[in-house]
PDB file of C-alpha atoms in Angstrom:
ATOM      1  CA  UNK A 190     100.216-105.037 -79.589  1.00 92.00           C
ATOM      2  CA  UNK A 191     100.934-104.705 -83.302  1.00 96.00           C
ATOM      3  CA  UNK A 192      98.962-107.540 -84.888  1.00 95.00           C
ATOM      4  CA  UNK A 193      98.188-108.274 -88.523  1.00 93.00           C
ATOM      5  CA  UNK A 194      95.538-110.348 -90.237  1.00 93.00           C
ATOM      6  CA  UNK A 195      97.997-113.217 -90.820  1.00 92.00           C
ATOM      7  CA  UNK A 196      98.532-113.853 -87.117  1.00 94.00           C
ATOM      8  CA  UNK A 197     101.913-112.157 -86.764  1.00 95.00           C
ATOM      9  CA  UNK A 198     102.908-109.789 -83.960  1.00 96.00           C
ATOM     10  CA  UNK A 199     105.489-107.056 -84.571  1.00 96.00           C
ATOM     11  CA  UNK A 200     107.919-106.622 -81.680  1.00 97.00           C
ATOM     12  CA  UNK A 201     110.994-105.446 -83.640  1.00 97.00           C
ATOM     13  CA  UNK A 202     111.070-101.738 -84.627  1.00 98.00           C
ATOM     14  CA  UNK A 203     113.471-100.412 -87.278  1.00 97.00           C
ATOM     15  CA  UNK A 204     113.921 -96.634 -87.033  1.00 98.00           C
ATOM     16  CA  UNK A 205     115.522 -94.737 -89.920  1.00 96.00           C
ATOM     17  CA  UNK A 206     117.256 -91.691 -88.448  1.00 97.00           C
ATOM     18  CA  UNK A 207     118.253 -90.069 -91.748  1.00 94.00           C
ATOM     19  CA  UNK A 208     118.054 -90.702 -95.479  1.00 91.00           C
ATOM     20  CA  UNK A 209     121.601 -89.390 -95.989  1.00 91.00           C
ATOM     21  CA  UNK A 210     124.696 -91.554 -96.445  1.00 91.00           C
ATOM     22  CA  UNK A 211     128.423 -90.915 -96.820  1.00 89.00           C
ATOM     23  CA  UNK A 212     128.892 -93.800 -99.259  1.00 87.00           C
ATOM     24  CA  UNK A 213     127.468 -94.270-102.751  1.00 82.00           C
ATOM     25  CA  UNK A 214     127.135 -98.052-102.911  1.00 82.00           C
ATOM     26  CA  UNK A 215     126.368 -99.228-106.428  1.00 78.00           C
ATOM     27  CA  UNK A 216     123.526-101.476-105.237  1.00 77.00           C
ATOM     28  CA  UNK A 217     121.847 -98.665-103.301  1.00 76.00           C
ATOM     29  CA  UNK A 218     122.096 -95.314-105.084  1.00 72.00           C
ATOM     30  CA  UNK A 219     123.563 -93.537-108.118  1.00 67.00           C
ATOM     31  CA  UNK A 220     127.020 -91.951-107.934  1.00 64.00           C
ATOM     32  CA  UNK A 221     125.628 -88.425-107.711  1.00 65.00           C
ATOM     33  CA  UNK A 222     123.449 -89.399-104.761  1.00 65.00           C
ATOM     34  CA  UNK A 223     119.758 -88.698-104.302  1.00 70.00           C
ATOM     35  CA  UNK A 224     117.543 -85.742-103.460  1.00 76.00           C
ATOM     36  CA  UNK A 225     117.684 -85.706 -99.667  1.00 81.00           C
ATOM     37  CA  UNK A 226     114.639 -84.990 -97.546  1.00 87.00           C
ATOM     38  CA  UNK A 227     114.330 -81.326 -96.468  1.00 90.00           C
ATOM     39  CA  UNK A 228     115.168 -80.932 -92.775  1.00 91.00           C
ATOM     40  CA  UNK A 229     111.633 -79.803 -91.759  1.00 94.00           C
ATOM     41  CA  UNK A 230     110.289 -83.125 -93.054  1.00 95.00           C
ATOM     42  CA  UNK A 231     112.599 -85.173 -90.826  1.00 96.00           C
ATOM     43  CA  UNK A 232     111.495 -86.204 -87.372  1.00 97.00           C
ATOM     44  CA  UNK A 233     113.180 -84.255 -84.586  1.00 98.00           C
ATOM     45  CA  UNK A 234     115.052 -86.051 -81.814  1.00 98.00           C
ATOM     46  CA  UNK A 235     112.112 -85.503 -79.460  1.00 98.00           C
ATOM     47  CA  UNK A 236     109.666 -86.901 -82.023  1.00 98.00           C
ATOM     48  CA  UNK A 237     111.770 -90.007 -82.575  1.00 98.00           C
ATOM     49  CA  UNK A 238     112.017 -90.703 -78.859  1.00 98.00           C
ATOM     50  CA  UNK A 239     108.294 -90.143 -78.396  1.00 98.00           C
ATOM     51  CA  UNK A 240     107.395 -92.592 -81.179  1.00 98.00           C
ATOM     52  CA  UNK A 241     109.813 -95.191 -79.823  1.00 98.00           C
ATOM     53  CA  UNK A 242     108.237 -94.677 -76.404  1.00 98.00           C
ATOM     54  CA  UNK A 243     104.745 -95.274 -77.829  1.00 98.00           C
ATOM     55  CA  UNK A 244     105.989 -98.436 -79.523  1.00 98.00           C
ATOM     56  CA  UNK A 245     107.664 -99.776 -76.382  1.00 98.00           C
ATOM     57  CA  UNK A 246     105.171 -98.772 -73.685  1.00 98.00           C
ATOM     58  CA  UNK A 247     101.881 -99.233 -75.585  1.00 98.00           C
ATOM     59  CA  UNK A 248     102.502-101.572 -78.523  1.00 98.00           C
ATOM     60  CA  UNK A 249     104.739-104.334 -77.187  1.00 98.00           C
ATOM     61  CA  UNK A 250     107.955-103.521 -79.062  1.00 98.00           C
ATOM     62  CA  UNK A 251     110.975-105.098 -77.353  1.00 98.00           C
ATOM     63  CA  UNK A 252     113.744-104.556 -79.951  1.00 98.00           C
ATOM     64  CA  UNK A 253     114.717-101.232 -81.543  1.00 98.00           C
ATOM     65  CA  UNK A 254     117.240-101.023 -84.400  1.00 98.00           C
ATOM     66  CA  UNK A 255     118.477 -97.611 -85.547  1.00 98.00           C
ATOM     67  CA  UNK A 256     119.172 -97.458 -89.279  1.00 96.00           C
ATOM     68  CA  UNK A 257     119.502 -94.920 -92.101  1.00 92.00           C
ATOM     69  CA  UNK A 258     120.703 -93.945 -94.617  1.00 91.00           C
ATOM     70  CA  UNK A 259     123.693 -93.883 -92.304  1.00 95.00           C
ATOM     71  CA  UNK A 260     122.564 -93.360 -88.696  1.00 97.00           C
ATOM     72  CA  UNK A 261     125.992 -92.178 -87.512  1.00 98.00           C
ATOM     73  CA  UNK A 262     125.337 -89.003 -89.539  1.00 96.00           C
ATOM     74  CA  UNK A 263     122.517 -88.082 -87.149  1.00 97.00           C
ATOM     75  CA  UNK A 264     123.920 -85.349 -84.842  1.00 95.00           C
ATOM     76  CA  UNK A 265     121.696 -86.322 -81.900  1.00 96.00           C
ATOM     77  CA  UNK A 266     122.263 -90.079 -82.143  1.00 98.00           C
ATOM     78  CA  UNK A 267     123.934 -90.593 -78.754  1.00 98.00           C
ATOM     79  CA  UNK A 268     121.197 -88.645 -76.984  1.00 98.00           C
ATOM     80  CA  UNK A 269     118.470 -90.575 -78.796  1.00 98.00           C
ATOM     81  CA  UNK A 270     120.053 -93.871 -77.727  1.00 98.00           C
ATOM     82  CA  UNK A 271     120.404 -92.704 -74.128  1.00 98.00           C
ATOM     83  CA  UNK A 272     116.779 -91.604 -73.896  1.00 98.00           C
ATOM     84  CA  UNK A 273     115.469 -94.798 -75.492  1.00 98.00           C
ATOM     85  CA  UNK A 274     117.604 -96.907 -73.138  1.00 98.00           C
ATOM     86  CA  UNK A 275     115.865 -95.166 -70.216  1.00 98.00           C
ATOM     87  CA  UNK A 276     112.408 -96.343 -71.316  1.00 98.00           C
ATOM     88  CA  UNK A 277     110.580 -98.942 -69.283  1.00 95.00           C
ATOM     89  CA  UNK A 278     110.427-101.731 -70.101  1.00 96.00           C
ATOM     90  CA  UNK A 279     113.897-101.210 -71.568  1.00 98.00           C
ATOM     91  CA  UNK A 280     114.083-102.303 -75.214  1.00 98.00           C
ATOM     92  CA  UNK A 281     117.155-103.993 -76.630  1.00 98.00           C
ATOM     93  CA  UNK A 282     118.934-101.389 -78.767  1.00 98.00           C
ATOM     94  CA  UNK A 283     121.089-101.981 -81.828  1.00 98.00           C
ATOM     95  CA  UNK A 284     122.441-100.045 -84.796  1.00 98.00           C
ATOM     96  CA  UNK A 285     123.029-100.877 -88.462  1.00 97.00           C
ATOM     97  CA  UNK A 286     125.879 -98.829 -89.898  1.00 97.00           C
ATOM     98  CA  UNK A 287     128.469 -98.724 -92.658  1.00 96.00           C
ATOM     99  CA  UNK A 288     131.066 -98.332 -89.907  1.00 97.00           C
ATOM    100  CA  UNK A 289     132.469 -94.974 -91.026  1.00 96.00           C
ATOM    101  CA  UNK A 290     132.716 -92.850 -87.894  1.00 95.00           C
ATOM    102  CA  UNK A 291     132.167 -95.789 -85.566  1.00 98.00           C
ATOM    103  CA  UNK A 292     135.766 -95.683 -84.338  1.00 98.00           C
ATOM    104  CA  UNK A 293     135.133 -92.321 -82.648  1.00 97.00           C
ATOM    105  CA  UNK A 294     131.579 -92.990 -81.442  1.00 98.00           C
ATOM    106  CA  UNK A 295     131.518 -96.652 -80.320  1.00 98.00           C
ATOM    107  CA  UNK A 296     132.459 -95.882 -76.719  1.00 98.00           C
ATOM    108  CA  UNK A 297     129.908 -93.097 -76.355  1.00 98.00           C
ATOM    109  CA  UNK A 298     127.164 -95.233 -77.895  1.00 98.00           C
ATOM    110  CA  UNK A 299     127.925 -98.111 -75.538  1.00 98.00           C
ATOM    111  CA  UNK A 300     127.893 -95.750 -72.543  1.00 98.00           C
ATOM    112  CA  UNK A 301     124.544 -94.351 -73.724  1.00 98.00           C
ATOM    113  CA  UNK A 302     123.001 -97.831 -73.684  1.00 98.00           C
ATOM    114  CA  UNK A 303     123.467 -99.273 -77.184  1.00 98.00           C
ATOM    115  CA  UNK A 304     123.727-103.057 -76.947  1.00 98.00           C
ATOM    116  CA  UNK A 305     125.307-104.057 -80.253  1.00 98.00           C
ATOM    117  CA  UNK A 306     125.967-103.122 -83.897  1.00 98.00           C
ATOM    118  CA  UNK A 307     125.607-104.565 -87.386  1.00 97.00           C
ATOM    119  CA  UNK A 308     128.292-103.290 -89.766  1.00 98.00           C
ATOM    120  CA  UNK A 309     128.073-103.627 -93.536  1.00 96.00           C
ATOM    121  CA  UNK A 310     131.277-104.811 -95.235  1.00 97.00           C
ATOM    122  CA  UNK A 311     131.197-106.636 -98.562  1.00 96.00           C
ATOM    123  CA  UNK A 312     134.885-107.069 -99.293  1.00 97.00           C
ATOM    124  CA  UNK A 313     138.332-107.396 -97.737  1.00 98.00           C
ATOM    125  CA  UNK A 314     139.979-105.737-100.739  1.00 98.00           C
ATOM    126  CA  UNK A 315     140.277-101.933-100.563  1.00 98.00           C
ATOM    127  CA  UNK A 316     140.180-101.590-104.354  1.00 97.00           C
ATOM    128  CA  UNK A 317     136.910-103.552-104.560  1.00 97.00           C
ATOM    129  CA  UNK A 318     135.515-101.439-101.718  1.00 96.00           C
ATOM    130  CA  UNK A 319     136.276 -98.313-103.755  1.00 94.00           C
ATOM    131  CA  UNK A 320     134.496 -99.806-106.765  1.00 93.00           C
ATOM    132  CA  UNK A 321     131.425-100.794-104.740  1.00 91.00           C
ATOM    133  CA  UNK A 322     131.080 -97.667-102.599  1.00 92.00           C
ATOM    134  CA  UNK A 323     132.781 -95.038-104.788  1.00 92.00           C
ATOM    135  CA  UNK A 324     134.696 -93.947-101.681  1.00 92.00           C
ATOM    136  CA  UNK A 325     138.168 -94.776-100.278  1.00 95.00           C
ATOM    137  CA  UNK A 326     137.045 -95.577 -96.702  1.00 96.00           C
ATOM    138  CA  UNK A 327     137.799 -99.289 -96.296  1.00 97.00           C
ATOM    139  CA  UNK A 328     140.299 -98.599 -93.489  1.00 97.00           C
ATOM    140  CA  UNK A 329     137.686 -96.578 -91.595  1.00 97.00           C
ATOM    141  CA  UNK A 330     135.237 -99.477 -91.619  1.00 98.00           C
ATOM    142  CA  UNK A 331     137.870-101.873 -90.259  1.00 98.00           C
ATOM    143  CA  UNK A 332     138.752 -99.365 -87.528  1.00 98.00           C
ATOM    144  CA  UNK A 333     135.083 -99.014 -86.660  1.00 98.00           C
ATOM    145  CA  UNK A 334     134.669-102.755 -86.311  1.00 98.00           C
ATOM    146  CA  UNK A 335     137.638-102.964 -83.971  1.00 98.00           C
ATOM    147  CA  UNK A 336     136.310-100.097 -81.864  1.00 98.00           C
ATOM    148  CA  UNK A 337     132.864-101.697 -81.621  1.00 98.00           C
ATOM    149  CA  UNK A 338     134.314-104.973 -80.381  1.00 98.00           C
ATOM    150  CA  UNK A 339     136.559-103.223 -77.846  1.00 98.00           C
ATOM    151  CA  UNK A 340     133.660-101.089 -76.597  1.00 98.00           C
ATOM    152  CA  UNK A 341     131.573-104.198 -75.900  1.00 98.00           C
ATOM    153  CA  UNK A 342     128.978-103.696 -78.642  1.00 98.00           C
ATOM    154  CA  UNK A 343     128.815-107.439 -79.068  1.00 96.00           C
ATOM    155  CA  UNK A 344     128.137-109.657 -80.802  1.00 96.00           C
ATOM    156  CA  UNK A 345     129.511-107.506 -83.621  1.00 98.00           C
ATOM    157  CA  UNK A 346     127.655-108.667 -86.710  1.00 97.00           C
ATOM    158  CA  UNK A 347     129.045-108.106 -90.186  1.00 98.00           C
ATOM    159  CA  UNK A 348     126.605-108.015 -93.103  1.00 96.00           C
ATOM    160  CA  UNK A 349     128.028-108.911 -96.524  1.00 96.00           C
ATOM    161  CA  UNK A 350     126.355-108.883 -99.942  1.00 94.00           C
ATOM    162  CA  UNK A 351     128.027-110.890-102.692  1.00 95.00           C
ATOM    163  CA  UNK A 352     127.624-109.608-106.243  1.00 91.00           C
ATOM    164  CA  UNK A 353     128.340-111.640-109.331  1.00 92.00           C
ATOM    165  CA  UNK A 354     131.548-110.665-111.071  1.00 91.00           C
ATOM    166  CA  UNK A 355     132.475-108.178-108.341  1.00 91.00           C
ATOM    167  CA  UNK A 356     133.121-109.906-105.018  1.00 95.00           C
ATOM    168  CA  UNK A 357     131.401-113.278-105.361  1.00 95.00           C
ATOM    169  CA  UNK A 358     134.770-115.023-104.950  1.00 96.00           C
ATOM    170  CA  UNK A 359     135.301-113.580-101.457  1.00 97.00           C
ATOM    171  CA  UNK A 360     132.848-115.622 -99.401  1.00 97.00           C
ATOM    172  CA  UNK A 361     135.346-118.068 -97.845  1.00 98.00           C
ATOM    173  CA  UNK A 362     137.915-115.325 -97.216  1.00 98.00           C
ATOM    174  CA  UNK A 363     135.316-113.127 -95.506  1.00 98.00           C
ATOM    175  CA  UNK A 364     134.256-115.984 -93.277  1.00 98.00           C
ATOM    176  CA  UNK A 365     137.839-116.857 -92.332  1.00 98.00           C
ATOM    177  CA  UNK A 366     138.532-113.218 -91.492  1.00 98.00           C
ATOM    178  CA  UNK A 367     135.353-112.924 -89.391  1.00 98.00           C
ATOM    179  CA  UNK A 368     136.247-116.047 -87.416  1.00 98.00           C
ATOM    180  CA  UNK A 369     139.746-114.692 -86.761  1.00 97.00           C
ATOM    181  CA  UNK A 370     138.344-111.408 -85.417  1.00 97.00           C
ATOM    182  CA  UNK A 371     135.406-112.843 -83.460  1.00 96.00           C
ATOM    183  CA  UNK A 372     132.789-111.190 -85.668  1.00 98.00           C
ATOM    184  CA  UNK A 373     129.503-112.887 -86.563  1.00 97.00           C
ATOM    185  CA  UNK A 374     129.231-112.909 -90.355  1.00 98.00           C
ATOM    186  CA  UNK A 375     125.930-112.935 -92.210  1.00 97.00           C
ATOM    187  CA  UNK A 376     125.661-113.113 -95.972  1.00 97.00           C
ATOM    188  CA  UNK A 377     122.593-111.400 -97.425  1.00 93.00           C
ATOM    189  CA  UNK A 378     121.165-112.061-100.870  1.00 91.00           C
ATOM    190  CA  UNK A 379     121.176-108.838-102.864  1.00 86.00           C
ATOM    191  CA  UNK A 380     117.706-107.282-102.857  1.00 78.00           C
ATOM    192  CA  UNK A 381     116.160-104.854-105.391  1.00 70.00           C
ATOM    193  CA  UNK A 382     116.491-101.734-103.264  1.00 62.00           C
ATOM    194  CA  UNK A 383     118.602 -99.633-105.619  1.00 54.00           C
ATOM    195  CA  UNK A 384     117.268 -96.247-106.674  1.00 53.00           C
ATOM    196  CA  UNK A 385     118.614 -96.642-110.212  1.00 53.00           C
ATOM    197  CA  UNK A 386     116.829-100.007-110.772  1.00 57.00           C
ATOM    198  CA  UNK A 387     119.964-101.864-111.797  1.00 58.00           C
ATOM    199  CA  UNK A 388     119.121-105.090-109.947  1.00 56.00           C
ATOM    200  CA  UNK A 389     118.548-108.137-112.154  1.00 68.00           C
ATOM    201  CA  UNK A 390     117.285-111.446-110.775  1.00 70.00           C
ATOM    202  CA  UNK A 391     119.588-113.430-113.064  1.00 69.00           C
ATOM    203  CA  UNK A 392     122.633-111.718-111.506  1.00 76.00           C
ATOM    204  CA  UNK A 393     121.670-112.777-107.995  1.00 88.00           C
ATOM    205  CA  UNK A 394     124.248-114.808-106.033  1.00 91.00           C
ATOM    206  CA  UNK A 395     121.858-117.128-104.216  1.00 93.00           C
ATOM    207  CA  UNK A 396     122.080-118.557-100.730  1.00 94.00           C
ATOM    208  CA  UNK A 397     122.618-122.002-102.240  1.00 95.00           C
ATOM    209  CA  UNK A 398     125.627-120.734-104.210  1.00 96.00           C
ATOM    210  CA  UNK A 399     127.056-119.009-101.149  1.00 96.00           C
ATOM    211  CA  UNK A 400     126.806-122.157 -99.075  1.00 97.00           C
ATOM    212  CA  UNK A 401     128.398-124.261-101.822  1.00 96.00           C
ATOM    213  CA  UNK A 402     131.393-121.940-101.984  1.00 97.00           C
ATOM    214  CA  UNK A 403     131.803-121.797 -98.227  1.00 98.00           C
ATOM    215  CA  UNK A 404     131.607-125.581 -98.020  1.00 97.00           C
ATOM    216  CA  UNK A 405     134.654-125.889-100.254  1.00 96.00           C
ATOM    217  CA  UNK A 406     136.776-124.565 -97.357  1.00 97.00           C
ATOM    218  CA  UNK A 407     134.706-125.103 -94.214  1.00 97.00           C
ATOM    219  CA  UNK A 408     132.531-127.845 -92.785  1.00 97.00           C
ATOM    220  CA  UNK A 409     129.060-126.372 -92.294  1.00 97.00           C
ATOM    221  CA  UNK A 410     126.507-128.002 -90.015  1.00 96.00           C
ATOM    222  CA  UNK A 411     122.935-126.651 -89.744  1.00 94.00           C
ATOM    223  CA  UNK A 412     122.434-125.177 -86.292  1.00 90.00           C
ATOM    224  CA  UNK A 413     119.577-127.166 -84.796  1.00 79.00           C
ATOM    225  CA  UNK A 414     120.029-126.242 -81.136  1.00 60.00           C
ATOM    226  CA  UNK A 415     118.260-122.912 -81.510  1.00 49.00           C
ATOM    227  CA  UNK A 416     114.842-122.013 -82.855  1.00 49.00           C
ATOM    228  CA  UNK A 417     115.027-119.631 -85.806  1.00 43.00           C
ATOM    229  CA  UNK A 418     111.606-118.095 -85.181  1.00 48.00           C
ATOM    230  CA  UNK A 419     111.405-114.635 -86.748  1.00 48.00           C
ATOM    231  CA  UNK A 420     115.177-114.302 -87.219  1.00 60.00           C
ATOM    232  CA  UNK A 421     115.933-113.775 -90.919  1.00 75.00           C
ATOM    233  CA  UNK A 422     119.259-115.616 -90.923  1.00 83.00           C
ATOM    234  CA  UNK A 423     119.557-119.373 -91.266  1.00 92.00           C
ATOM    235  CA  UNK A 424     122.648-120.366 -89.301  1.00 94.00           C
ATOM    236  CA  UNK A 425     125.353-122.979 -89.699  1.00 96.00           C
ATOM    237  CA  UNK A 426     128.083-124.027 -87.271  1.00 97.00           C
ATOM    238  CA  UNK A 427     131.527-123.697 -88.833  1.00 97.00           C
ATOM    239  CA  UNK A 428     133.924-126.659 -88.451  1.00 97.00           C
ATOM    240  CA  UNK A 429     131.878-128.012 -85.554  1.00 93.00           C
ATOM    241  CA  UNK A 430     131.356-124.684 -83.773  1.00 91.00           C
ATOM    242  CA  UNK A 431     130.927-122.857 -81.556  1.00 93.00           C
ATOM    243  CA  UNK A 432     131.371-120.123 -84.167  1.00 95.00           C
ATOM    244  CA  UNK A 433     128.794-119.922 -86.910  1.00 96.00           C
ATOM    245  CA  UNK A 434     127.737-118.128 -90.064  1.00 97.00           C
ATOM    246  CA  UNK A 435     124.344-116.868 -91.146  1.00 96.00           C
ATOM    247  CA  UNK A 436     122.769-116.621 -94.587  1.00 95.00           C
ATOM    248  CA  UNK A 437     119.739-114.416 -95.207  1.00 92.00           C
ATOM    249  CA  UNK A 438     117.968-115.702 -98.312  1.00 89.00           C
ATOM    250  CA  UNK A 439     115.625-112.746 -98.675  1.00 84.00           C
ATOM    251  CA  UNK A 440     114.928-113.433-102.351  1.00 85.00           C
ATOM    252  CA  UNK A 441     115.051-117.204-102.800  1.00 84.00           C
ATOM    253  CA  UNK A 442     113.705-118.256 -99.381  1.00 83.00           C
ATOM    254  CA  UNK A 443     111.712-115.334 -97.924  1.00 79.00           C
ATOM    255  CA  UNK A 444     110.916-115.476 -94.214  1.00 79.00           C
ATOM    256  CA  UNK A 445     107.748-113.376 -94.380  1.00 83.00           C
ATOM    257  CA  UNK A 446     105.517-115.873 -92.557  1.00 86.00           C
ATOM    258  CA  UNK A 447     107.442-115.270 -89.333  1.00 87.00           C
ATOM    259  CA  UNK A 448     108.177-111.546 -89.799  1.00 91.00           C
ATOM    260  CA  UNK A 449     107.965-109.534 -86.581  1.00 94.00           C
ATOM    261  CA  UNK A 450     109.122-106.123 -87.880  1.00 95.00           C
ATOM    262  CA  UNK A 451     107.591-102.690 -88.117  1.00 96.00           C
ATOM    263  CA  UNK A 452     109.448 -99.761 -89.678  1.00 96.00           C
ATOM    264  CA  UNK A 453     109.530 -96.029 -89.092  1.00 97.00           C
ATOM    265  CA  UNK A 454     111.010 -93.844 -91.828  1.00 96.00           C
ATOM    266  CA  UNK A 455     113.115 -90.746 -91.189  1.00 95.00           C
ATOM    267  CA  UNK A 456     110.115 -88.556 -92.055  1.00 96.00           C
ATOM    268  CA  UNK A 457     107.719 -90.314 -89.707  1.00 97.00           C
ATOM    269  CA  UNK A 458     105.933 -92.841 -91.916  1.00 96.00           C
ATOM    270  CA  UNK A 459     105.083 -96.362 -90.762  1.00 96.00           C
ATOM    271  CA  UNK A 460     105.944 -99.103 -93.237  1.00 93.00           C
ATOM    272  CA  UNK A 461     104.651-102.558 -92.416  1.00 89.00           C
ATOM    273  CA  UNK A 462     107.131-104.141 -94.859  1.00 88.00           C
ATOM    274  CA  UNK A 463     110.430-103.041 -96.392  1.00 84.00           C
ATOM    275  CA  UNK A 464     108.806-103.549 -99.811  1.00 79.00           C
ATOM    276  CA  UNK A 465     105.433-101.998 -99.016  1.00 80.00           C
ATOM    277  CA  UNK A 466     103.949 -99.586-101.533  1.00 77.00           C
ATOM    278  CA  UNK A 467     101.894 -97.686 -98.956  1.00 86.00           C
ATOM    279  CA  UNK A 468     102.862 -95.764 -95.825  1.00 93.00           C
ATOM    280  CA  UNK A 469     100.942 -94.429 -92.820  1.00 95.00           C
ATOM    281  CA  UNK A 470     101.749 -90.930 -91.599  1.00 97.00           C
ATOM    282  CA  UNK A 471     102.526 -90.568 -87.890  1.00 98.00           C
ATOM    283  CA  UNK A 472     104.399 -87.279 -88.244  1.00 98.00           C
ATOM    284  CA  UNK A 473     101.204 -85.380 -89.066  1.00 97.00           C
ATOM    285  CA  UNK A 474      99.491 -86.814 -85.999  1.00 97.00           C
ATOM    286  CA  UNK A 475     102.459 -85.899 -83.801  1.00 97.00           C
ATOM    287  CA  UNK A 476     102.603 -82.340 -85.053  1.00 98.00           C
ATOM    288  CA  UNK A 477      98.856 -81.819 -84.788  1.00 98.00           C
ATOM    289  CA  UNK A 478      98.972 -82.587 -81.065  1.00 98.00           C
ATOM    290  CA  UNK A 479      97.526 -86.102 -81.085  1.00 98.00           C
ATOM    291  CA  UNK A 480      97.847 -87.960 -77.762  1.00 98.00           C
ATOM    292  CA  UNK A 481      99.937 -91.123 -77.510  1.00 98.00           C
ATOM    293  CA  UNK A 482      96.912 -93.427 -77.644  1.00 98.00           C
ATOM    294  CA  UNK A 483      95.769 -91.905 -80.952  1.00 98.00           C
ATOM    295  CA  UNK A 484      99.253 -92.434 -82.395  1.00 98.00           C
ATOM    296  CA  UNK A 485      99.156 -96.018 -81.143  1.00 98.00           C
ATOM    297  CA  UNK A 486      95.782 -96.536 -82.849  1.00 98.00           C
ATOM    298  CA  UNK A 487      97.171 -95.291 -86.172  1.00 97.00           C
ATOM    299  CA  UNK A 488     100.176 -97.580 -85.824  1.00 97.00           C
ATOM    300  CA  UNK A 489      97.986-100.596 -85.054  1.00 97.00           C
ATOM    301  CA  UNK A 490      95.856 -99.875 -88.113  1.00 96.00           C
ATOM    302  CA  UNK A 491      98.949 -99.612 -90.314  1.00 95.00           C
ATOM    303  CA  UNK A 492     100.219-103.006 -89.198  1.00 95.00           C
ATOM    304  CA  UNK A 493      96.812-104.704 -89.362  1.00 94.00           C
ATOM    305  CA  UNK A 494      96.838-104.301 -93.148  1.00 89.00           C
ATOM    306  CA  UNK A 495     100.249-105.952 -93.640  1.00 90.00           C
ATOM    307  CA  UNK A 496     100.367-108.312 -96.617  1.00 87.00           C
ATOM    308  CA  UNK A 497     101.218-111.995 -96.450  1.00 84.00           C
ATOM    309  CA  UNK A 498     104.626-111.533 -98.081  1.00 71.00           C
ATOM    310  CA  UNK A 499     107.039-109.156 -99.780  1.00 62.00           C
ATOM    311  CA  UNK A 500     106.506-110.620-103.243  1.00 56.00           C
ATOM    312  CA  UNK A 501     110.275-110.903-103.752  1.00 59.00           C
ATOM    313  CA  UNK A 502     109.939-114.507-104.858  1.00 56.00           C
ATOM    314  CA  UNK A 503     107.392-113.585-107.542  1.00 54.00           C
ATOM    315  CA  UNK A 504     108.300-112.773-111.181  1.00 55.00           C
ATOM    316  CA  UNK A 505     105.783-109.917-110.978  1.00 53.00           C
ATOM    317  CA  UNK A 506     107.536-108.252-108.040  1.00 53.00           C
ATOM    318  CA  UNK A 507     107.155-104.456-107.920  1.00 55.00           C
ATOM    319  CA  UNK A 508     109.818-102.287-106.288  1.00 53.00           C
ATOM    320  CA  UNK A 509     108.938 -99.899-103.446  1.00 59.00           C
ATOM    321  CA  UNK A 510     108.453 -96.309-104.528  1.00 59.00           C
ATOM    322  CA  UNK A 511     111.277 -95.049-102.312  1.00 55.00           C
ATOM    323  CA  UNK A 512     114.915 -96.239-102.286  1.00 53.00           C
ATOM    324  CA  UNK A 513     116.431 -98.024 -99.314  1.00 54.00           C
ATOM    325  CA  UNK A 514     118.223 -94.901 -98.101  1.00 53.00           C
ATOM    326  CA  UNK A 515     114.851 -93.253 -97.431  1.00 53.00           C
ATOM    327  CA  UNK A 516     113.233 -96.330 -95.905  1.00 56.00           C
ATOM    328  CA  UNK A 517     115.823 -97.849 -93.599  1.00 57.00           C
ATOM    329  CA  UNK A 518     117.326-101.291 -94.021  1.00 57.00           C
TER     330      UNK A 518
END
């Protein structure tokens, strides 16, 4: 098991498959992009599968989420999914993606064993999408969402970040659209994960603001029939249900006390928190011939030292030393 000194157990593994991305979102990276990791530093497909196997068979991980960068850019993605789906006990497998390329890969990913997807989409307006991402690919994301739903990668979850003065007026429209298309929408407070350090706390569109704006059009009722547990999203039924909407208040109402996540970067480092300032190297152990139990010991030690919280709600918050594209969201 992956225990820490605050009594939490990590059962949810986030695996970054690449630091590369085909968008240049303003809240993630500069327009010119970043210095990508050299290929020899990235984990190979075999190394990724082996580490996932150690996590599942020796450390009690039951959920695996593939992230990036943009994981659809990983050439061996379908094979990685298929091999991880064959592990016993079988973990639940999901993918977080920007949706570009999903239209042509959704069927293959479902056949390989992927259970569902989270797709990032912050706006329904193509011109705002171009401003936010610096790319004209809005239509590709919509096509990817449709393909995911038709392939059975459900529930299809849509992650949206509202930014003041950019798309903060779109909350109700996004929710109406998601309900019409049978997508599960989750609004996420913007976090300071940008490489160019442009995030300002005073510009944050808070969960409270989001809910106020949604309530002007919809009747929202707190969902009390399910236990939130370690899930980051607080959920509300919309107009009496059964459909709902989630809000992840990562900054104003952190959920660290119930966190059950462990993270593996594209270059084989364990991060016990998205905002951690230290990493533990598993790649070196892999490549030096360490047996699985030794790798498991290193992973347990990395998680044992996990802090009580991310510090996001503190005025003295310090950013992680690596941008989100290198860490995995």
